[in-house]
Amino acid sequence: MDLRYSSAAEKFRREIRRWLAGSVPEAWRRPCFWLDLDGTGQSLDLRRGWEKDRADNGFAGVDWPEEYGGRGGDHEIRAVHDEEMARARAPIGPFLGLTYLGTTLLGPTLLRYGTEDQKRRLLPAILSGETIWCQGFSEPESGSDLASLRATAHRDGDVLVVSGEKTWTSMARFADAMFALVRTDPEAERQRGLTFLLIDLALPGVTVRPIRQMSGSHEFGQEFLDEVRVPVAGNVVGAPGDGWAVAKYLLGVERNASPISQYFEFRHELDDVIAVARRTHKDGRSAIEQPAVRQRIARCRADLELLRVRGYDAMTRVGRGEDLGAHASVTKLLWSRTRLAIADLGADVLGVDGQLGADAGAGHLRWRHLHVRGQRIAGGTAQIQRTIIARELLELPR
Ligand SMILES: Cc1cc2nc3c(=O)[nH]c(=O)nc-3n(C[C@H](O)[C@H](O)[C@H](O)COP(=O)(O)OP(=O)(O)OC[C@H]3O[C@@H](n4cnc5c(N)ncnc54)[C@H](O)[C@@H]3O)c2cc1C
């Protein structure tokens, strides 16, 4: 097996690394930087400006076709891009990246299922951050059993009239538009009557309410849709009533996320824990000297390496044009478990005093410990992933 990148990908690495060195200020790389600004307009402005600059410099959508605003690179270029972004601690990912849901979920879905008009109209605006997207799948009574969702859309001439409620929506606070699953045929059986619909959140009848998480962050939200009139033309992705197939594809992309950038991102998080473990003392010894802590660090490192190898495997499969199917569920389990283990280790290193804020420089560990709990749930819970793996990969009896 040859794990080296092509020379074209390495050339691209030098180029993007140079750009990142000049565009991500040193202060942004400090673990508490974004946390200190959390929820402020300054955080939003900085990230919005940076994402626009990234697109203007040709480093957004690096593996999307050029005619839709991308760079036309292959899966290796994308992997190098993800690695370098994470290595530079650029404001990317599901929490900081304003264009994250558009670039990682909606974009690939439009490339597969969108019409030519949708691709030309929507993809460049995703990359530049002109349209910030959120994902409206979950409802108060429909999460794991997504096909039971109840938001309806009935046809009235040229529009679909949407009513219902969506919840647990990441980025709802900042989003301009939502890609949603709605029930267009109440007579059809469960997933058969669903449509994948693009909804402008500025339309009359939409109310967005923020939800504050236990970490204190409130980019999360809940949307109430009261007879929202969405033009059919250009806003239905895939065929009407065929939204389940489109959503299943998107969920596969979400579960796989980007294990290569996650590897670097979580390595930073583990390094942050190690740094605090070196300076935290208990019973006359630093935490880093304690065998139990060392053992857990080693386990996290081993799992991270596994994640990296899975990332290369996924990259190879995607490069061959294969669908990742249930393999994405294995990756989702692995990354969510590993990230949680790192955050739990951080909390244990801090101990009770640390949890109460005794170490002022360790706010990022406290925040992460609370914030990453949701990762086992987002994008499908750990139990649901295990069921998918049991059924589709292991072919266990029901
Ligand atoms: C941080 C975060 C971000 C999110 N972002 C979004 C977003 O942007 N857009 C969006 O649409 N949704 C989002 N969600 C919602 C997420 O997709 C749902 O929370 C998730 O699918 C679980 O659904 P639920 O909350 O309704 O829990 P439920 O489905 O009610 O599950 C409750 C518990 O029962 C278990 N369970 C349920 N069914 C089974 C079964 N058949 N077998 C075994 N166990 C089962 C579950 O594993 C879980 O432990 C987000 C959630 C979180 C935490």
Short mmCIF file of C-alpha atoms and ligand atoms in Angstrom, two decimals:
data_model
loop_
_atom_site.label_atom_id
_atom_site.label_comp_id
_atom_site.label_asym_id
_atom_site.label_seq_id
_atom_site.Cartn_x
_atom_site.Cartn_y
_atom_site.Cartn_z
CA MET A 1 0.00 0.00 0.00
CA ASP A 2 1.34 3.43 -0.94
CA LEU A 3 0.08 6.10 1.42
CA ARG A 4 1.89 8.98 -0.26
CA TYR A 5 0.01 11.71 -2.06
CA SER A 6 0.60 12.49 -5.73
CA SER A 7 3.10 15.23 -6.59
CA ALA A 8 0.20 17.45 -7.75
CA ALA A 9 -1.42 17.08 -4.32
CA GLU A 10 1.88 17.89 -2.57
CA LYS A 11 2.29 20.97 -4.77
CA PHE A 12 -1.19 22.04 -3.77
CA ARG A 13 -0.24 21.44 -0.11
CA ARG A 14 2.61 23.95 -0.36
CA GLU A 15 0.31 26.47 -1.97
CA ILE A 16 -2.52 26.19 0.57
CA ARG A 17 -0.09 26.08 3.49
CA ARG A 18 1.41 29.35 2.32
CA TRP A 19 -2.01 30.94 2.04
CA LEU A 20 -3.10 29.66 5.46
CA ALA A 21 0.09 30.96 7.08
CA GLY A 22 -0.90 34.47 5.97
CA SER A 23 -4.64 34.24 6.47
CA VAL A 24 -5.11 32.52 9.84
CA PRO A 25 -3.74 34.94 12.48
CA GLU A 26 -1.68 33.41 15.27
CA ALA A 27 -4.27 34.54 17.83
CA TRP A 28 -6.96 32.38 16.17
CA ARG A 29 -4.87 29.27 16.87
CA ARG A 30 -5.09 29.83 20.63
CA PRO A 31 -7.45 27.12 21.99
CA CYS A 32 -9.69 29.63 23.81
CA PHE A 33 -9.81 32.25 21.04
CA TRP A 34 -13.19 31.40 19.49
CA LEU A 35 -14.63 30.36 22.81
CA ASP A 36 -13.96 33.81 24.25
CA LEU A 37 -15.83 35.36 21.30
CA ASP A 38 -18.61 32.74 21.25
CA GLY A 39 -21.97 34.26 20.42
CA THR A 40 -20.61 37.72 19.61
CA GLY A 41 -21.06 39.53 16.33
CA GLN A 42 -17.29 39.82 16.10
CA SER A 43 -16.92 36.05 15.85
CA LEU A 44 -19.49 35.93 13.05
CA ASP A 45 -17.91 38.81 11.12
CA LEU A 46 -14.40 37.37 11.36
CA ARG A 47 -15.49 33.96 10.16
CA ARG A 48 -17.70 35.30 7.40
CA GLY A 49 -14.89 37.50 6.10
CA TRP A 50 -12.39 34.66 6.28
CA GLU A 51 -14.64 32.23 4.40
CA LYS A 52 -15.24 34.78 1.65
CA ASP A 53 -11.50 35.35 1.37
CA ARG A 54 -10.92 31.59 1.21
CA ALA A 55 -13.36 31.31 -1.71
CA ASP A 56 -11.86 34.36 -3.48
CA ASN A 57 -8.44 32.73 -3.23
CA GLY A 58 -9.67 29.45 -4.72
CA PHE A 59 -9.45 27.31 -1.59
CA ALA A 60 -13.16 26.53 -1.19
CA GLY A 61 -14.79 23.63 -3.03
CA VAL A 62 -11.39 22.38 -4.11
CA ASP A 63 -12.86 19.12 -5.45
CA TRP A 64 -15.95 20.68 -7.04
CA PRO A 65 -16.11 21.28 -10.80
CA GLU A 66 -14.81 24.65 -11.94
CA GLU A 67 -18.05 25.56 -13.70
CA TYR A 68 -19.77 25.66 -10.29
CA GLY A 69 -17.13 27.80 -8.60
CA GLY A 70 -14.87 24.96 -7.48
CA ARG A 71 -11.24 24.26 -8.22
CA GLY A 72 -11.75 21.03 -10.16
CA GLY A 73 -9.37 18.97 -7.98
CA ASP A 74 -9.65 15.29 -7.15
CA HIS A 75 -10.16 13.47 -3.84
CA GLU A 76 -6.45 13.76 -2.95
CA ILE A 77 -6.57 17.53 -3.31
CA ARG A 78 -9.62 17.54 -1.06
CA ALA A 79 -7.83 15.39 1.53
CA VAL A 80 -4.78 17.67 1.52
CA HIS A 81 -7.09 20.70 1.83
CA ASP A 82 -8.83 19.12 4.85
CA GLU A 83 -5.53 18.19 6.47
CA GLU A 84 -4.02 21.64 6.05
CA MET A 85 -7.13 23.51 7.21
CA ALA A 86 -7.23 21.44 10.39
CA ARG A 87 -3.47 21.65 10.90
CA ALA A 88 -3.64 25.48 10.73
CA ARG A 89 -6.58 25.53 13.17
CA ALA A 90 -8.63 27.41 10.57
CA PRO A 91 -12.26 28.13 11.63
CA ILE A 92 -13.81 25.14 9.88
CA GLY A 93 -15.93 22.19 10.97
CA PRO A 94 -19.52 21.84 12.16
CA PHE A 95 -19.18 24.38 14.98
CA LEU A 96 -17.03 27.19 13.57
CA GLY A 97 -17.43 26.73 9.83
CA LEU A 98 -20.32 28.91 8.69
CA THR A 99 -20.38 27.26 5.27
CA TYR A 100 -19.78 23.77 6.69
CA LEU A 101 -23.29 22.37 6.14
CA GLY A 102 -23.46 23.85 2.66
CA THR A 103 -20.03 22.68 1.56
CA THR A 104 -19.96 19.24 3.16
CA LEU A 105 -23.63 18.15 2.96
CA LEU A 106 -25.77 20.14 0.55
CA GLY A 107 -23.05 20.72 -2.06
CA PRO A 108 -22.20 17.04 -2.69
CA THR A 109 -25.95 16.26 -2.68
CA LEU A 110 -26.66 18.91 -5.30
CA LEU A 111 -23.74 17.67 -7.38
CA ARG A 112 -25.40 14.26 -7.44
CA TYR A 113 -29.12 15.08 -7.48
CA GLY A 114 -29.42 18.77 -8.43
CA THR A 115 -30.51 20.14 -11.78
CA GLU A 116 -28.06 22.10 -13.90
CA ASP A 117 -29.83 25.31 -12.88
CA GLN A 118 -29.59 24.45 -9.16
CA LYS A 119 -25.90 23.67 -9.44
CA ARG A 120 -25.09 26.92 -11.26
CA ARG A 121 -27.26 29.05 -9.00
CA LEU A 122 -26.60 27.54 -5.59
CA LEU A 123 -23.11 26.06 -5.49
CA PRO A 124 -21.05 29.28 -5.94
CA ALA A 125 -23.16 31.02 -3.25
CA ILE A 126 -22.43 28.13 -0.85
CA LEU A 127 -18.70 28.49 -1.37
CA SER A 128 -18.59 32.27 -0.94
CA GLY A 129 -20.77 32.11 2.18
CA GLU A 130 -23.37 34.32 0.51
CA THR A 131 -25.97 31.70 1.50
CA ILE A 132 -25.49 29.97 4.81
CA TRP A 133 -27.41 26.70 4.99
CA CYS A 134 -28.83 24.62 7.81
CA GLN A 135 -30.30 21.14 7.81
CA GLY A 136 -33.99 20.68 8.66
CA PHE A 137 -34.49 16.96 9.06
CA SER A 138 -35.21 16.36 12.78
CA GLU A 139 -38.52 17.21 14.41
CA PRO A 140 -39.64 17.04 18.04
CA GLU A 141 -41.01 13.51 17.55
CA SER A 142 -38.80 12.37 14.69
CA GLY A 143 -35.09 11.90 15.04
CA SER A 144 -33.85 8.33 14.79
CA ASP A 145 -37.10 7.38 13.12
CA LEU A 146 -36.78 10.15 10.58
CA ALA A 147 -39.32 8.68 8.18
CA SER A 148 -42.06 9.43 10.72
CA LEU A 149 -41.61 13.19 10.25
CA ARG A 150 -44.74 15.31 10.12
CA ALA A 151 -43.90 18.66 8.52
CA THR A 152 -46.19 18.78 5.50
CA ALA A 153 -46.09 20.58 2.18
CA HIS A 154 -49.15 20.70 -0.05
CA ARG A 155 -49.21 22.01 -3.55
CA ASP A 156 -51.03 25.24 -4.31
CA GLY A 157 -50.40 26.22 -7.93
CA ASP A 158 -46.71 27.02 -8.30
CA VAL A 159 -45.88 26.81 -4.62
CA LEU A 160 -45.56 24.21 -1.87
CA VAL A 161 -47.21 25.39 1.35
CA VAL A 162 -45.12 24.11 4.26
CA SER A 163 -46.31 23.75 7.86
CA GLY A 164 -44.61 22.04 10.77
CA GLU A 165 -41.68 22.24 13.14
CA LYS A 166 -37.99 21.40 12.84
CA THR A 167 -35.58 21.18 15.73
CA TRP A 168 -31.96 20.61 16.86
CA THR A 169 -30.87 22.61 13.84
CA SER A 170 -27.15 23.39 13.85
CA MET A 171 -26.29 26.91 12.61
CA ALA A 172 -29.97 27.91 12.65
CA ARG A 173 -28.98 31.17 14.28
CA PHE A 174 -26.90 32.25 11.30
CA ALA A 175 -28.59 30.45 8.42
CA ASP A 176 -30.23 32.12 5.43
CA ALA A 177 -31.82 28.94 4.10
CA MET A 178 -32.61 25.39 5.07
CA PHE A 179 -32.54 22.09 3.19
CA ALA A 180 -35.42 20.13 4.63
CA LEU A 181 -37.37 16.93 4.37
CA VAL A 182 -41.13 17.47 4.19
CA ARG A 183 -44.12 15.20 3.65
CA THR A 184 -45.73 15.96 0.29
CA ASP A 185 -47.90 12.87 0.05
CA PRO A 186 -49.68 12.06 3.32
CA GLU A 187 -51.28 8.95 1.75
CA ALA A 188 -47.97 7.32 0.76
CA GLU A 189 -46.19 4.97 3.14
CA ARG A 190 -43.68 6.70 5.43
CA GLN A 191 -40.53 7.46 3.44
CA ARG A 192 -42.31 7.24 0.08
CA GLY A 193 -44.13 10.55 0.43
CA LEU A 194 -41.17 12.75 1.37
CA THR A 195 -39.63 15.57 -0.65
CA PHE A 196 -36.23 17.23 -0.27
CA LEU A 197 -37.01 20.95 -0.27
CA LEU A 198 -34.92 24.12 -0.12
CA ILE A 199 -36.56 26.77 2.08
CA ASP A 200 -35.58 30.43 2.24
CA LEU A 201 -35.72 31.30 5.95
CA ALA A 202 -36.61 34.92 5.16
CA LEU A 203 -40.02 33.83 3.78
CA PRO A 204 -43.14 34.94 5.70
CA GLY A 205 -44.30 32.27 8.17
CA VAL A 206 -40.81 31.16 9.30
CA THR A 207 -39.82 31.69 12.95
CA VAL A 208 -36.37 30.67 14.17
CA ARG A 209 -35.75 30.31 17.91
CA PRO A 210 -32.28 29.72 19.31
CA ILE A 211 -31.64 26.78 21.64
CA ARG A 212 -28.90 27.26 24.20
CA GLN A 213 -26.83 24.14 24.80
CA MET A 214 -25.40 23.16 28.17
CA SER A 215 -21.98 24.32 26.95
CA GLY A 216 -23.49 27.82 26.75
CA SER A 217 -23.29 28.05 22.94
CA HIS A 218 -26.48 28.85 21.08
CA GLU A 219 -25.90 28.48 17.36
CA PHE A 220 -28.49 25.69 17.60
CA GLY A 221 -32.17 26.33 16.88
CA GLN A 222 -35.75 25.36 16.35
CA GLU A 223 -37.91 26.50 13.43
CA PHE A 224 -41.65 26.95 13.23
CA LEU A 225 -43.05 26.84 9.71
CA ASP A 226 -46.51 28.31 9.43
CA GLU A 227 -47.96 28.03 5.93
CA VAL A 228 -44.67 29.03 4.33
CA ARG A 229 -45.11 29.40 0.57
CA VAL A 230 -42.06 27.95 -1.17
CA PRO A 231 -41.92 28.22 -4.98
CA VAL A 232 -41.66 24.70 -6.48
CA ALA A 233 -39.43 25.85 -9.33
CA GLY A 234 -35.80 25.42 -8.38
CA ASN A 235 -36.43 24.36 -4.78
CA VAL A 236 -37.16 20.64 -5.03
CA VAL A 237 -34.01 18.49 -5.13
CA GLY A 238 -34.54 15.15 -6.88
CA ALA A 239 -38.05 14.15 -7.87
CA PRO A 240 -41.01 15.21 -5.68
CA GLY A 241 -41.79 12.31 -3.33
CA ASP A 242 -38.28 10.92 -3.78
CA GLY A 243 -36.68 12.89 -0.94
CA TRP A 244 -35.76 9.80 1.04
CA ALA A 245 -33.17 8.67 -1.49
CA VAL A 246 -31.66 12.17 -1.55
CA ALA A 247 -31.64 12.38 2.26
CA LYS A 248 -30.08 8.92 2.61
CA TYR A 249 -27.24 9.96 0.37
CA LEU A 250 -26.73 13.15 2.37
CA LEU A 251 -26.77 11.28 5.70
CA GLY A 252 -24.09 8.90 4.41
CA VAL A 253 -21.90 11.91 3.60
CA GLU A 254 -22.63 13.36 7.06
CA ARG A 255 -21.70 10.16 8.92
CA ASN A 256 -18.45 9.83 7.12
CA ALA A 257 -17.77 13.53 7.76
CA SER A 258 -14.11 14.10 7.00
CA PRO A 259 -12.03 11.64 9.00
CA ILE A 260 -8.78 13.06 7.67
CA SER A 261 -9.38 16.59 8.93
CA GLN A 262 -10.94 15.17 12.08
CA TYR A 263 -7.72 13.31 12.74
CA PHE A 264 -5.81 16.60 12.89
CA GLU A 265 -8.57 18.45 14.70
CA PHE A 266 -8.81 15.81 17.42
CA ARG A 267 -5.02 15.55 17.64
CA HIS A 268 -5.04 19.24 18.55
CA GLU A 269 -7.69 18.52 21.17
CA LEU A 270 -5.61 15.70 22.62
CA ASP A 271 -2.52 17.95 22.58
CA ASP A 272 -4.54 20.56 24.49
CA VAL A 273 -5.35 17.91 27.13
CA ILE A 274 -1.71 16.83 27.31
CA ALA A 275 -0.59 20.46 27.79
CA VAL A 276 -3.02 20.92 30.70
CA ALA A 277 -2.04 17.51 32.14
CA ARG A 278 1.59 18.67 32.29
CA ARG A 279 0.75 21.72 34.38
CA THR A 280 -1.98 20.23 36.59
CA HIS A 281 -0.65 18.79 39.85
CA LYS A 282 -2.25 16.44 42.27
CA ASP A 283 -0.64 14.80 45.33
CA GLY A 284 2.73 16.29 44.38
CA ARG A 285 2.74 14.81 40.87
CA SER A 286 1.68 16.23 37.55
CA ALA A 287 -1.31 14.51 35.95
CA ILE A 288 0.83 13.53 32.97
CA GLU A 289 2.93 11.30 35.23
CA GLN A 290 -0.03 9.25 36.40
CA PRO A 291 -0.20 5.82 34.73
CA ALA A 292 -4.00 5.89 34.32
CA VAL A 293 -3.79 9.21 32.46
CA ARG A 294 -0.90 8.01 30.28
CA GLN A 295 -2.82 4.86 29.41
CA ARG A 296 -5.87 6.86 28.32
CA ILE A 297 -3.73 9.21 26.24
CA ALA A 298 -2.21 6.17 24.51
CA ARG A 299 -5.65 4.71 23.83
CA CYS A 300 -6.87 8.00 22.34
CA ARG A 301 -3.75 8.20 20.14
CA ALA A 302 -4.28 4.64 18.93
CA ASP A 303 -7.92 5.35 18.08
CA LEU A 304 -6.90 8.53 16.27
CA GLU A 305 -4.47 6.56 14.13
CA LEU A 306 -7.30 4.15 13.34
CA LEU A 307 -9.42 7.11 12.32
CA ARG A 308 -6.67 8.33 10.04
CA VAL A 309 -6.40 4.94 8.32
CA ARG A 310 -10.17 4.83 7.90
CA GLY A 311 -9.93 8.31 6.40
CA TYR A 312 -7.50 7.07 3.75
CA ASP A 313 -9.71 4.04 3.12
CA ALA A 314 -12.78 6.25 2.65
CA MET A 315 -10.80 8.57 0.40
CA THR A 316 -9.75 5.63 -1.80
CA ARG A 317 -13.31 4.33 -2.04
CA VAL A 318 -14.73 7.75 -2.87
CA GLY A 319 -11.96 8.23 -5.43
CA ARG A 320 -13.07 4.98 -7.08
CA GLY A 321 -16.61 6.32 -7.18
CA GLU A 322 -17.86 3.83 -4.58
CA ASP A 323 -20.71 4.57 -2.23
CA LEU A 324 -19.53 4.29 1.38
CA GLY A 325 -22.85 2.87 2.57
CA ALA A 326 -22.74 1.41 6.09
CA HIS A 327 -18.95 1.92 6.29
CA ALA A 328 -19.77 5.56 7.04
CA SER A 329 -21.52 4.36 10.21
CA VAL A 330 -18.32 2.67 11.43
CA THR A 331 -16.44 5.92 10.91
CA LYS A 332 -19.14 7.90 12.69
CA LEU A 333 -18.98 5.59 15.72
CA LEU A 334 -15.20 5.77 15.80
CA TRP A 335 -14.86 9.54 15.55
CA SER A 336 -17.64 10.35 18.00
CA ARG A 337 -16.33 7.82 20.53
CA THR A 338 -12.75 9.05 20.22
CA ARG A 339 -13.64 12.70 20.51
CA LEU A 340 -15.71 12.01 23.59
CA ALA A 341 -12.89 9.98 25.15
CA ILE A 342 -10.50 12.92 24.63
CA ALA A 343 -12.98 15.39 26.15
CA ASP A 344 -13.65 13.08 29.12
CA LEU A 345 -9.93 12.71 29.71
CA GLY A 346 -9.62 16.51 29.72
CA ALA A 347 -12.37 16.80 32.32
CA ASP A 348 -10.78 14.12 34.51
CA VAL A 349 -7.37 15.78 34.27
CA LEU A 350 -8.92 19.05 35.44
CA GLY A 351 -10.75 17.30 38.27
CA VAL A 352 -13.50 18.90 40.31
CA ASP A 353 -11.57 22.12 41.00
CA GLY A 354 -10.87 22.48 37.30
CA GLN A 355 -14.53 21.98 36.46
CA LEU A 356 -15.32 24.86 38.77
CA GLY A 357 -12.96 27.09 36.81
CA ALA A 358 -9.86 27.04 39.07
CA ASP A 359 -7.60 26.87 36.00
CA ALA A 360 -8.61 29.95 34.03
CA GLY A 361 -6.58 28.84 31.01
CA ALA A 362 -8.47 25.54 30.68
CA GLY A 363 -11.88 26.92 29.70
CA HIS A 364 -11.62 25.14 26.34
CA LEU A 365 -11.41 21.73 28.06
CA ARG A 366 -14.43 22.50 30.22
CA TRP A 367 -16.41 23.75 27.22
CA ARG A 368 -15.48 20.74 25.06
CA HIS A 369 -16.42 18.30 27.77
CA LEU A 370 -19.97 19.65 27.68
CA HIS A 371 -20.17 20.47 24.01
CA VAL A 372 -19.02 17.20 22.44
CA ARG A 373 -21.66 15.12 24.31
CA GLY A 374 -24.00 15.84 21.41
CA GLN A 375 -21.66 14.27 18.86
CA ARG A 376 -22.85 10.77 19.68
CA ILE A 377 -26.36 11.93 18.78
CA ALA A 378 -25.87 14.34 15.86
CA GLY A 379 -26.11 12.71 12.44
CA GLY A 380 -27.71 9.56 13.93
CA THR A 381 -27.12 8.14 17.41
CA ALA A 382 -24.51 5.54 18.29
CA GLN A 383 -27.26 2.91 18.78
CA ILE A 384 -28.65 3.58 15.32
CA GLN A 385 -25.17 3.31 13.77
CA ARG A 386 -24.68 -0.06 15.51
CA THR A 387 -28.01 -1.28 14.14
CA ILE A 388 -27.01 -0.24 10.61
CA ILE A 389 -23.64 -1.99 10.97
CA ALA A 390 -25.25 -5.14 12.38
CA ARG A 391 -27.78 -5.29 9.56
CA GLU A 392 -25.81 -4.14 6.55
CA LEU A 393 -22.19 -5.07 7.24
CA LEU A 394 -22.37 -8.01 9.64
CA GLU A 395 -25.68 -9.31 8.27
CA LEU A 396 -26.75 -10.37 11.74
CA PRO A 397 -30.24 -11.81 12.13
CA ARG A 398 -32.93 -9.36 13.24
C1 LIG B 1 -25.20 18.50 18.40
C2 LIG B 1 -26.38 18.10 17.55
C3 LIG B 1 -26.55 18.67 16.31
C4 LIG B 1 -27.66 18.33 15.53
N1 LIG B 1 -27.83 18.97 14.34
C5 LIG B 1 -28.93 18.68 13.60
C6 LIG B 1 -29.18 19.40 12.39
O1 LIG B 1 -28.45 20.30 12.02
N2 LIG B 1 -30.29 19.08 11.69
C7 LIG B 1 -31.15 18.10 12.07
O2 LIG B 1 -32.11 17.83 11.35
N3 LIG B 1 -30.95 17.41 13.23
C8 LIG B 1 -29.86 17.69 14.00
N4 LIG B 1 -29.67 17.02 15.18
C9 LIG B 1 -30.67 16.06 15.63
C10 LIG B 1 -30.21 14.62 15.55
O3 LIG B 1 -30.15 14.16 14.23
C11 LIG B 1 -31.20 13.79 16.39
O4 LIG B 1 -31.09 14.27 17.73
C12 LIG B 1 -30.86 12.32 16.35
O5 LIG B 1 -31.15 11.77 15.10
C13 LIG B 1 -31.65 11.53 17.43
O6 LIG B 1 -33.00 11.81 17.37
P1 LIG B 1 -33.83 12.24 18.68
O7 LIG B 1 -33.10 13.36 19.33
O8 LIG B 1 -35.22 12.45 18.27
O9 LIG B 1 -33.71 11.00 19.67
P2 LIG B 1 -34.60 9.67 19.62
O10 LIG B 1 -34.69 9.17 18.22
O11 LIG B 1 -35.88 9.93 20.33
O12 LIG B 1 -33.71 8.66 20.45
C14 LIG B 1 -33.68 8.67 21.89
C15 LIG B 1 -32.80 7.49 22.32
O13 LIG B 1 -33.40 6.25 21.88
C16 LIG B 1 -32.47 5.51 21.09
N5 LIG B 1 -33.17 4.85 20.00
C17 LIG B 1 -34.13 5.39 19.20
N6 LIG B 1 -34.54 4.48 18.29
C18 LIG B 1 -33.81 3.36 18.50
C19 LIG B 1 -33.76 2.07 17.89
N7 LIG B 1 -34.54 1.76 16.83
N8 LIG B 1 -32.89 1.15 18.38
C20 LIG B 1 -32.09 1.44 19.44
N9 LIG B 1 -32.10 2.66 20.08
C21 LIG B 1 -32.94 3.59 19.61
C22 LIG B 1 -31.50 6.53 20.54
O14 LIG B 1 -30.25 5.94 20.23
C23 LIG B 1 -31.41 7.52 21.71
O15 LIG B 1 -30.47 7.05 22.64
C24 LIG B 1 -28.58 17.36 15.99
C25 LIG B 1 -28.40 16.77 17.24
C26 LIG B 1 -27.33 17.14 18.02
C27 LIG B 1 -27.19 16.52 19.37
#
